[in-house]
Coordinates of C-alpha atoms in Angstrom, one line a residue:
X24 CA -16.4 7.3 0.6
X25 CA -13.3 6.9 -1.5
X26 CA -12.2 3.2 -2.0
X27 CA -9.4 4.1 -4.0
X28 CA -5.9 5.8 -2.9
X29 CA -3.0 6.4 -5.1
X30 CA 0.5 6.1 -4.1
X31 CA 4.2 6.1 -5.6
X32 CA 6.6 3.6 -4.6
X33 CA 10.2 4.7 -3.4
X34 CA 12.1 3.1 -5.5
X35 CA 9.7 1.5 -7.8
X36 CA 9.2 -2.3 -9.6
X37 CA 11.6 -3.4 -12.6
X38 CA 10.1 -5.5 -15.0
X39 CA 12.1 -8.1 -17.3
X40 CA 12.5 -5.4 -19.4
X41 CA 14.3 -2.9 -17.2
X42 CA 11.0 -0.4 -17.0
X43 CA 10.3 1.0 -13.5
X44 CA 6.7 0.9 -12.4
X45 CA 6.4 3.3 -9.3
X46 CA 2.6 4.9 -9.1
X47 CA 0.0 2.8 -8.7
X48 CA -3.5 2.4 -6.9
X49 CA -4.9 0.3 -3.5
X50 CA -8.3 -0.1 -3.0
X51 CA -9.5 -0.6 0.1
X52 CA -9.6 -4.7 1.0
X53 CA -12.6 -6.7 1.7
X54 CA -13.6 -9.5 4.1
X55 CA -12.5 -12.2 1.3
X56 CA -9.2 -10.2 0.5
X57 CA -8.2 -11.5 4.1
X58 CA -10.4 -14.7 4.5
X59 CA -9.6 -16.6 1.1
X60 CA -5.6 -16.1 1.0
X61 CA -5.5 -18.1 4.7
X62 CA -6.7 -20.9 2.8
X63 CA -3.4 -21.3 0.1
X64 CA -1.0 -23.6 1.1
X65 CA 2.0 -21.0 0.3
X66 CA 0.1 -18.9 3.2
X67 CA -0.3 -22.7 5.4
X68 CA 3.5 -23.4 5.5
X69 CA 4.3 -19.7 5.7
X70 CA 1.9 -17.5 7.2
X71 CA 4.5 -14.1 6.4
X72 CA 3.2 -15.1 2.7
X73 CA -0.1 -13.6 3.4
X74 CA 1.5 -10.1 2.8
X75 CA 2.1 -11.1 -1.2
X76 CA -1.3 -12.2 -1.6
X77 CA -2.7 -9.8 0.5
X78 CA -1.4 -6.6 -1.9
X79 CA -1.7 -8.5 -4.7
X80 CA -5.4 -8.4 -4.4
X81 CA -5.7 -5.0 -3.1
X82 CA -3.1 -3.3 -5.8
X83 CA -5.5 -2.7 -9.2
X84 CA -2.7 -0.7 -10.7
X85 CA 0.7 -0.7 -10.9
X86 CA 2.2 1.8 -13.9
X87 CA 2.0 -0.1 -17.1
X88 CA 1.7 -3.3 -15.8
X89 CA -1.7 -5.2 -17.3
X90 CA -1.7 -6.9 -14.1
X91 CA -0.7 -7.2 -10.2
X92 CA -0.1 -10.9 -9.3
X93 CA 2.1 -12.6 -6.5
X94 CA 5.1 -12.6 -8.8
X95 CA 5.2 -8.8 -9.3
X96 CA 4.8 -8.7 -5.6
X97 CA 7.5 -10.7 -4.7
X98 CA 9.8 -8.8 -6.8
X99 CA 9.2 -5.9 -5.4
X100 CA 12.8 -4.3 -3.3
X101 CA 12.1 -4.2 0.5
X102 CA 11.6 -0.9 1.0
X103 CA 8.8 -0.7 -1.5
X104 CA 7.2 -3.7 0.0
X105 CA 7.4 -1.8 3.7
X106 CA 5.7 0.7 1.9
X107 CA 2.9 -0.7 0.5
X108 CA 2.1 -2.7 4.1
X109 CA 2.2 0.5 5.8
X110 CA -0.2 2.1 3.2
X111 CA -2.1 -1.3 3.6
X112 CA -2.5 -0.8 7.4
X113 CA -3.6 2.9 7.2
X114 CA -6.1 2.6 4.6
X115 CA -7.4 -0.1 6.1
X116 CA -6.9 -0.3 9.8
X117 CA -6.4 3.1 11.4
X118 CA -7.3 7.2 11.0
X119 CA -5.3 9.6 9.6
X120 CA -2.3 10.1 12.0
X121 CA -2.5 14.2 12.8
X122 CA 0.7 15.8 13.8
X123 CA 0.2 19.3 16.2
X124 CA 1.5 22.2 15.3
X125 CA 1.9 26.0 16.4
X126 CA 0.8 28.7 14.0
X127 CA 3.9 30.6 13.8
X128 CA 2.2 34.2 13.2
X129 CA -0.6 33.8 15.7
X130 CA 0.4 31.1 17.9
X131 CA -2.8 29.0 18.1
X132 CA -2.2 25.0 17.9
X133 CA -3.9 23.1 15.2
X134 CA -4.1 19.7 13.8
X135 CA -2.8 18.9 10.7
X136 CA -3.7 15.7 8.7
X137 CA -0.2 13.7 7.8
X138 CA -1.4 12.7 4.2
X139 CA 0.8 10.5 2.3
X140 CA -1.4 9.9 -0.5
X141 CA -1.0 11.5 -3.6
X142 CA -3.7 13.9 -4.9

């Protein structure tokens, strides 16, 4: 069972020193990866601060970085952050989504898995 899914981020995190972090790793989250972050009074007073913990707990890699905390997190641009919920909610919550599609030599229909994960 693989636990582990790389991705690249579409624009990518800038450090303090100007470097751009885009691939990076998600594991797949755990009971206390959504239990224990409902208890942190960030989360209490506002609950769409679950998301930082939430991929700051799943996110083991990040380029360079020697760490993934909150702060990296919230520094991330919006479009990145979309990202990284979305891969969140399909490694996590749903199948892979198939699109269907006709052959176009012989004409049969078949599935084909929409993979956004990197190899």
């Amino acid at each position: 069972m693989e636990t582990e899914f790389e991705f690249e981020l579409p624009r990518g995190y800038v450090d303090a020193n100007g470097e751009v972090h885009k691939r990076g790793v998600m594991r797949l989250a755990n009971a206390a990866d959504e239990i224990l972050p409902l208890r942190d009074p960030k989360v209490q007073q506002n609950p769409g601060y679950l998301t930082i913990i939430l991929l700051a707990r799943v996110i083991t890699k990040l380029g360079t970085l020697s760490t993934v905390n909150t702060r990296v997190i919230e520094g991330l641009f919006t479009m990145d952050l979309a990202y990284l919920q979305d891969l969140y909610q399909r490694i996590n919550m749903s199948e892979m989504p198939v699109y269907r599609v006709t052959c176009p030599h012989c004409n049969q229909e078949l599935e084909v898995p929409l993979d956004f994960l990197l190899s």
